[in-house]
Coordinates of N, CA, C and O in Angstrom, one line a residue:
M1 N 76.0 147.4 -34.2 CA 76.5 146.1 -34.8 C 76.0 145.9 -36.2 O 76.7 145.6 -37.1
V2 N 74.7 146.1 -36.4 CA 74.1 145.8 -37.7 C 74.7 146.8 -38.7 O 74.9 146.4 -39.9
R3 N 74.9 148.0 -38.3 CA 75.4 149.0 -39.3 C 76.8 148.6 -39.8 O 77.1 148.7 -40.9
F4 N 77.7 148.0 -38.9 CA 79.0 147.6 -39.3 C 78.9 146.4 -40.2 O 79.7 146.3 -41.2
V5 N 78.0 145.5 -40.0 CA 77.8 144.4 -40.9 C 77.4 144.9 -42.3 O 77.9 144.5 -43.3
M6 N 76.5 145.9 -42.4 CA 76.1 146.5 -43.6 C 77.3 147.2 -44.3 O 77.5 147.1 -45.5
F7 N 78.2 147.9 -43.6 CA 79.3 148.5 -44.1 C 80.2 147.4 -44.8 O 80.7 147.6 -45.9
Q8 N 80.5 146.4 -44.0 CA 81.3 145.3 -44.5 C 80.7 144.7 -45.8 O 81.4 144.3 -46.7
Q9 N 79.4 144.5 -45.8 CA 78.7 143.9 -47.0 C 78.9 144.8 -48.2 O 79.2 144.3 -49.3
V10 N 78.7 146.1 -48.1 CA 78.9 147.0 -49.2 C 80.3 147.0 -49.7 O 80.6 146.9 -50.9
L11 N 81.3 147.1 -48.8 CA 82.7 147.1 -49.2 C 83.1 145.8 -49.9 O 83.8 145.8 -50.9
K12 N 82.6 144.7 -49.3 CA 82.9 143.4 -49.9 C 82.3 143.3 -51.4 O 83.0 142.8 -52.3
E13 N 81.1 143.7 -51.5 CA 80.5 143.7 -52.9 C 81.3 144.6 -53.9 O 81.5 144.1 -55.0
C14 N 81.7 145.7 -53.4 CA 82.5 146.6 -54.3 C 83.8 145.9 -54.7 O 84.2 146.0 -55.9
V15 N 84.5 145.3 -53.8 CA 85.8 144.7 -54.0 C 85.6 143.4 -54.9 O 86.3 143.2 -55.9
T16 N 84.7 142.6 -54.5 CA 84.6 141.3 -55.2 C 84.0 141.4 -56.6 O 84.2 140.6 -57.5
K17 N 83.2 142.5 -56.9 CA 82.6 142.7 -58.2 C 83.4 143.5 -59.1 O 83.0 143.7 -60.2
T18 N 84.5 144.0 -58.6 CA 85.4 144.9 -59.5 C 86.6 144.1 -59.8 O 87.4 143.7 -59.0
E19 N 86.8 143.9 -61.1 CA 88.0 143.2 -61.6 C 89.2 144.0 -61.1 O 89.4 145.1 -61.4
G20 N 90.2 143.3 -60.5 CA 91.4 143.9 -60.0 C 91.4 144.7 -58.7 O 92.4 145.2 -58.3
A21 N 90.2 144.7 -58.1 CA 90.1 145.4 -56.8 C 90.7 144.5 -55.7 O 90.6 143.3 -55.7
I22 N 91.5 145.2 -54.8 CA 92.1 144.4 -53.7 C 91.6 144.7 -52.3 O 91.7 143.9 -51.4
A23 N 91.0 145.9 -52.2 CA 90.5 146.3 -50.8 C 89.6 147.5 -50.9 O 89.7 148.3 -51.9
G24 N 88.8 147.7 -49.9 CA 87.9 148.8 -49.8 C 88.0 149.3 -48.3 O 88.1 148.5 -47.4
V25 N 87.8 150.6 -48.2 CA 87.8 151.2 -46.8 C 86.8 152.3 -46.7 O 86.6 153.1 -47.7
L26 N 86.1 152.4 -45.6 CA 85.2 153.5 -45.2 C 85.9 154.2 -44.1 O 86.3 153.6 -43.1
M27 N 86.2 155.5 -44.4 CA 87.1 156.2 -43.5 C 86.6 157.6 -43.3 O 86.0 158.2 -44.1
G28 N 87.0 158.2 -42.1 CA 86.7 159.6 -41.8 C 87.9 160.4 -42.3 O 89.0 159.9 -42.5
F29 N 87.6 161.7 -42.6 CA 88.7 162.6 -43.0 C 89.7 162.8 -41.9 O 90.8 163.4 -42.2
D30 N 89.4 162.3 -40.7 CA 90.4 162.4 -39.6 C 91.4 161.3 -39.7 O 92.3 161.2 -38.9
G31 N 91.2 160.4 -40.7 CA 92.2 159.3 -40.9 C 91.8 158.0 -40.1 O 92.6 157.1 -40.1
I32 N 90.7 158.0 -39.4 CA 90.2 156.8 -38.7 C 89.3 156.0 -39.5 O 88.3 156.5 -40.0
A33 N 89.6 154.7 -39.7 CA 88.8 153.8 -40.5 C 87.6 153.4 -39.7 O 87.7 153.0 -38.5
V34 N 86.4 153.4 -40.4 CA 85.2 152.9 -39.8 C 85.1 151.4 -40.0 O 84.8 150.7 -39.1
D35 N 85.4 151.0 -41.2 CA 85.4 149.6 -41.6 C 86.2 149.4 -42.9 O 86.5 150.4 -43.6
Q36 N 86.6 148.2 -43.1 CA 87.4 147.9 -44.3 C 87.2 146.4 -44.7 O 86.7 145.6 -43.9
Y37 N 87.5 146.2 -45.9 CA 87.4 144.8 -46.5 C 88.6 144.6 -47.4 O 88.9 145.4 -48.3
V38 N 89.4 143.5 -47.1 CA 90.6 143.2 -47.9 C 90.3 141.9 -48.5 O 90.0 140.9 -47.8
G39 N 90.6 141.7 -49.8 CA 90.4 140.5 -50.5 C 91.2 139.4 -49.8 O 92.3 139.6 -49.3
A40 N 90.7 138.1 -49.9 CA 91.3 137.0 -49.2 C 92.8 136.8 -49.5 O 93.6 136.4 -48.6
E41 N 93.2 137.0 -50.7 CA 94.6 136.7 -51.1 C 95.5 138.0 -51.1 O 96.6 137.9 -51.6
E42 N 95.0 139.1 -50.6 CA 95.7 140.3 -50.7 C 96.3 140.7 -49.3 O 95.8 140.3 -48.3
E43 N 97.5 141.3 -49.4 CA 98.1 141.8 -48.2 C 98.4 143.3 -48.4 O 99.5 143.6 -48.9
V44 N 97.5 144.1 -48.1 CA 97.7 145.6 -48.4 C 97.2 146.3 -47.1 O 96.3 146.0 -46.5
G45 N 98.0 147.3 -46.7 CA 97.7 148.2 -45.6 C 96.7 149.2 -46.0 O 97.1 150.4 -46.0
V46 N 95.5 148.8 -46.3 CA 94.5 149.8 -46.8 C 94.2 150.9 -45.8 O 93.9 152.0 -46.2
E47 N 94.3 150.6 -44.6 CA 94.1 151.6 -43.5 C 95.2 152.7 -43.6 O 94.9 153.9 -43.5
S48 N 96.4 152.3 -43.8 CA 97.5 153.2 -43.9 C 97.4 154.1 -45.1 O 97.6 155.3 -45.1
V49 N 97.0 153.4 -46.2 CA 96.8 154.2 -47.5 C 95.7 155.2 -47.3 O 95.9 156.4 -47.7
G50 N 94.6 154.8 -46.7 CA 93.5 155.7 -46.5 C 93.9 156.8 -45.6 O 93.5 158.0 -45.8
M51 N 94.7 156.6 -44.5 CA 95.1 157.6 -43.6 C 95.9 158.7 -44.4 O 95.7 159.9 -44.2
E52 N 96.8 158.2 -45.2 CA 97.7 159.2 -46.0 C 96.8 159.9 -47.0 O 97.0 161.1 -47.2
Y53 N 95.9 159.3 -47.7 CA 95.1 159.9 -48.7 C 94.1 160.9 -48.1 O 93.6 161.8 -48.7
S54 N 93.7 160.6 -46.8 CA 92.7 161.5 -46.2 C 93.2 163.0 -46.1 O 92.5 163.9 -46.2
V55 N 94.5 163.1 -45.9 CA 95.1 164.4 -45.9 C 95.0 165.1 -47.2 O 94.6 166.3 -47.3
V56 N 95.3 164.4 -48.3 CA 95.3 164.9 -49.6 C 93.8 165.2 -50.0 O 93.5 166.3 -50.6
L57 N 92.9 164.3 -49.6 CA 91.5 164.6 -49.9 C 90.9 165.8 -49.2 O 90.1 166.5 -49.7
S58 N 91.4 166.0 -48.0 CA 91.0 167.2 -47.2 C 91.4 168.5 -48.0 O 90.7 169.4 -48.1
Q59 N 92.6 168.4 -48.5 CA 93.1 169.6 -49.3 C 92.3 169.8 -50.6 O 92.1 170.9 -51.0
I60 N 92.0 168.7 -51.2 CA 91.1 168.8 -52.5 C 89.8 169.4 -52.1 O 89.3 170.3 -52.9
K61 N 89.2 168.9 -51.0 CA 87.9 169.5 -50.6 C 88.0 171.0 -50.4 O 87.2 171.8 -50.8
Q62 N 89.1 171.4 -49.7 CA 89.3 172.8 -49.4 C 89.5 173.6 -50.7 O 89.0 174.7 -50.8
A63 N 90.3 173.1 -51.6 CA 90.6 173.8 -52.8 C 89.3 174.0 -53.6 O 89.1 175.1 -54.2
A64 N 88.5 173.0 -53.7 CA 87.2 173.1 -54.4 C 86.3 174.1 -53.8 O 85.7 174.9 -54.5
Q65 N 86.3 174.2 -52.5 CA 85.5 175.2 -51.8 C 86.0 176.6 -52.1 O 85.3 177.5 -52.4
M66 N 87.4 176.8 -52.0 CA 88.0 178.1 -52.3 C 87.7 178.5 -53.7 O 87.6 179.7 -53.9
L67 N 87.7 177.6 -54.6 CA 87.5 178.0 -56.0 C 86.0 178.2 -56.4 O 85.7 178.7 -57.5
G68 N 85.2 177.8 -55.5 CA 83.7 178.0 -55.7 C 83.2 177.1 -56.8 O 82.2 177.4 -57.5
I69 N 83.8 175.9 -57.0 CA 83.3 175.0 -58.0 C 82.4 173.9 -57.5 O 82.0 173.0 -58.2
G70 N 82.0 174.0 -56.2 CA 81.2 173.0 -55.6 C 82.0 171.9 -55.0 O 83.2 171.8 -55.2
P71 N 81.3 171.0 -54.2 CA 82.0 170.0 -53.5 C 82.6 168.9 -54.4 O 82.0 168.6 -55.4
A72 N 83.8 168.5 -54.0 CA 84.4 167.3 -54.7 C 83.6 166.1 -54.4 O 83.2 165.9 -53.3
R73 N 83.3 165.3 -55.4 CA 82.5 164.1 -55.3 C 83.3 162.8 -55.4 O 83.1 161.8 -54.8
E74 N 84.3 162.9 -56.3 CA 85.1 161.7 -56.6 C 86.5 162.0 -57.0 O 86.7 163.1 -57.6
V75 N 87.4 161.2 -56.6 CA 88.8 161.4 -56.9 C 89.5 160.0 -57.3 O 89.2 159.0 -56.6
A76 N 90.3 160.0 -58.3 CA 91.0 158.8 -58.6 C 92.5 159.1 -58.6 O 92.9 160.2 -59.2
I77 N 93.3 158.3 -58.0 CA 94.7 158.5 -57.9 C 95.4 157.2 -58.5 O 95.2 156.1 -58.0
K78 N 96.1 157.4 -59.6 CA 96.7 156.3 -60.3 C 98.2 156.3 -60.1 O 98.9 157.3 -60.5
A79 N 98.7 155.3 -59.4 CA 100.2 155.2 -59.1 C 100.7 154.0 -59.9 O 99.9 153.3 -60.5
E80 N 102.0 153.8 -59.9 CA 102.6 152.7 -60.6 C 102.1 151.3 -60.2 O 101.8 150.5 -61.0
H81 N 101.9 151.2 -58.9 CA 101.5 149.8 -58.3 C 100.1 149.7 -57.8 O 99.7 148.7 -57.4
M82 N 99.3 150.8 -57.8 CA 98.0 150.8 -57.3 C 97.2 152.0 -57.8 O 97.8 153.1 -58.0
T83 N 95.9 151.8 -58.0 CA 95.0 152.9 -58.3 C 94.0 153.0 -57.1 O 93.5 151.9 -56.7
A84 N 93.7 154.2 -56.7 CA 92.7 154.4 -55.6 C 91.6 155.2 -56.2 O 91.8 156.2 -56.9
V85 N 90.3 154.7 -56.0 CA 89.1 155.4 -56.5 C 88.4 155.8 -55.2 O 88.1 154.9 -54.4
V86 N 88.1 157.1 -55.0 CA 87.6 157.6 -53.8 C 86.3 158.3 -54.1 O 86.2 159.1 -55.0
R87 N 85.3 158.0 -53.3 CA 83.9 158.7 -53.4 C 83.7 159.3 -52.0 O 83.7 158.7 -51.0
M88 N 83.4 160.6 -52.1 CA 83.0 161.4 -50.9 C 81.6 161.0 -50.5 O 80.7 161.0 -51.3
L89 N 81.4 160.8 -49.2 CA 80.1 160.4 -48.7 C 79.4 161.6 -48.0 O 78.2 161.8 -48.0
S90 N 80.3 162.4 -47.3 CA 79.8 163.6 -46.5 C 81.0 164.5 -46.3 O 82.1 164.2 -46.8
D91 N 80.8 165.5 -45.5 CA 81.9 166.3 -45.1 C 82.9 165.6 -44.2 O 84.0 166.1 -44.0
E92 N 82.5 164.5 -43.6 CA 83.3 163.8 -42.6 C 83.8 162.5 -43.1 O 84.8 162.0 -42.5
Y93 N 83.2 161.8 -44.1 CA 83.5 160.5 -44.5 C 83.7 160.3 -46.0 O 83.1 161.0 -46.8
F94 N 84.5 159.3 -46.4 CA 84.7 158.9 -47.7 C 84.9 157.4 -47.8 O 85.1 156.7 -46.8
V95 N 84.6 156.8 -49.0 CA 84.9 155.4 -49.2 C 85.9 155.3 -50.4 O 85.9 156.1 -51.3
A96 N 86.8 154.3 -50.3 CA 87.8 154.2 -51.3 C 88.0 152.7 -51.6 O 87.9 151.8 -50.8
L97 N 88.3 152.5 -52.9 CA 88.7 151.1 -53.4 C 90.1 151.2 -53.9 O 90.5 152.2 -54.6
A98 N 90.9 150.2 -53.5 CA 92.3 150.1 -54.0 C 92.3 149.0 -55.1 O 91.7 147.9 -54.9
L99 N 92.9 149.3 -56.2 CA 92.9 148.4 -57.4 C 94.3 148.1 -57.8 O 95.2 149.0 -57.7
K100 N 94.5 147.0 -58.4 CA 95.8 146.7 -59.1 C 95.8 147.6 -60.3 O 94.8 148.1 -60.8
P101 N 97.0 147.9 -60.8 CA 97.1 148.9 -62.0 C 96.2 148.5 -63.2 O 95.7 149.4 -63.8
E102 N 96.0 147.2 -63.4 CA 95.1 146.8 -64.5 C 93.6 146.7 -64.1 O 92.8 146.3 -64.9
G103 N 93.3 147.1 -62.9 CA 91.9 147.0 -62.4 C 90.9 147.8 -63.2 O 91.3 148.8 -63.9
N104 N 89.7 147.5 -63.1 CA 88.6 148.1 -63.8 C 88.1 149.3 -63.1 O 87.2 149.3 -62.2
V105 N 88.7 150.5 -63.4 CA 88.4 151.7 -62.7 C 86.9 152.2 -62.9 O 86.2 152.6 -62.0
G106 N 86.4 152.0 -64.1 CA 85.0 152.3 -64.4 C 84.0 151.5 -63.6 O 83.1 152.1 -63.0
K107 N 84.3 150.3 -63.4 CA 83.4 149.4 -62.6 C 83.5 149.9 -61.1 O 82.5 149.9 -60.4
A108 N 84.7 150.2 -60.7 CA 84.9 150.7 -59.3 C 84.1 151.9 -59.1 O 83.4 152.1 -58.0
R109 N 84.2 152.9 -60.0 CA 83.5 154.1 -59.9 C 82.0 153.9 -59.8 O 81.3 154.5 -59.0
Y110 N 81.5 153.0 -60.7 CA 80.0 152.7 -60.7 C 79.6 152.1 -59.4 O 78.6 152.5 -58.8
L111 N 80.3 151.1 -58.9 CA 79.9 150.4 -57.7 C 80.0 151.3 -56.5 O 79.1 151.2 -55.5
L112 N 81.0 152.2 -56.4 CA 81.1 153.1 -55.3 C 79.9 154.1 -55.4 O 79.3 154.5 -54.3
R113 N 79.6 154.6 -56.6 CA 78.4 155.5 -56.7 C 77.1 154.9 -56.3 O 76.3 155.5 -55.6
V114 N 76.9 153.6 -56.6 CA 75.7 152.9 -56.3 C 75.7 152.5 -54.8 O 74.6 152.6 -54.1
G115 N 76.8 152.2 -54.2 CA 76.9 151.8 -52.8 C 77.0 153.0 -51.8 O 76.7 152.8 -50.7
A116 N 77.4 154.1 -52.3 CA 77.5 155.3 -51.4 C 76.3 155.7 -50.6 O 76.4 155.9 -49.4
P117 N 75.1 155.7 -51.2 CA 73.9 156.0 -50.4 C 73.7 155.1 -49.2 O 73.3 155.5 -48.1
R118 N 74.0 153.8 -49.5 CA 73.8 152.8 -48.4 C 74.8 153.0 -47.3 O 74.5 152.9 -46.1
L119 N 76.0 153.3 -47.6 CA 77.0 153.6 -46.6 C 76.7 154.9 -45.9 O 76.8 154.9 -44.6
A120 N 76.4 155.9 -46.6 CA 76.1 157.2 -46.0 C 74.9 157.1 -45.0 O 74.9 157.8 -44.0
A121 N 73.9 156.3 -45.4 CA 72.7 156.1 -44.5 C 73.1 155.5 -43.2 O 72.4 155.7 -42.2
G122 N 74.1 154.7 -43.2 CA 74.5 154.0 -41.9 C 75.4 154.8 -41.0 O 75.7 154.4 -39.9
L123 N 75.9 156.0 -41.5 CA 76.9 156.8 -40.7 C 76.2 157.6 -39.7 O 75.1 158.0 -39.8

């Protein structure tokens, strides 16, 4: 129980401290969410987005391995209506922030990098 509270706290910090962030999710590459935080005024299916992106992220991990360039650490996906910033935590888990198109991607990247060790320690 304490570990899930900590996950929620880190996700909330990342979302509330990043301008334009709407949600955060801690998820396994199997597409199962461990925890999520959605801003109070937002209605986004962050779990569905994470499930779909987990497939793409698995392929990115595999491609990086096949190319021998080392493990992928971070991925950003910018679409017309949303930007997703993803930080790999381990071979099994990742954390992602969903932002509005005008959101502060640099701040999202920084907060995910700083919060990642706390999340990974609780897994």
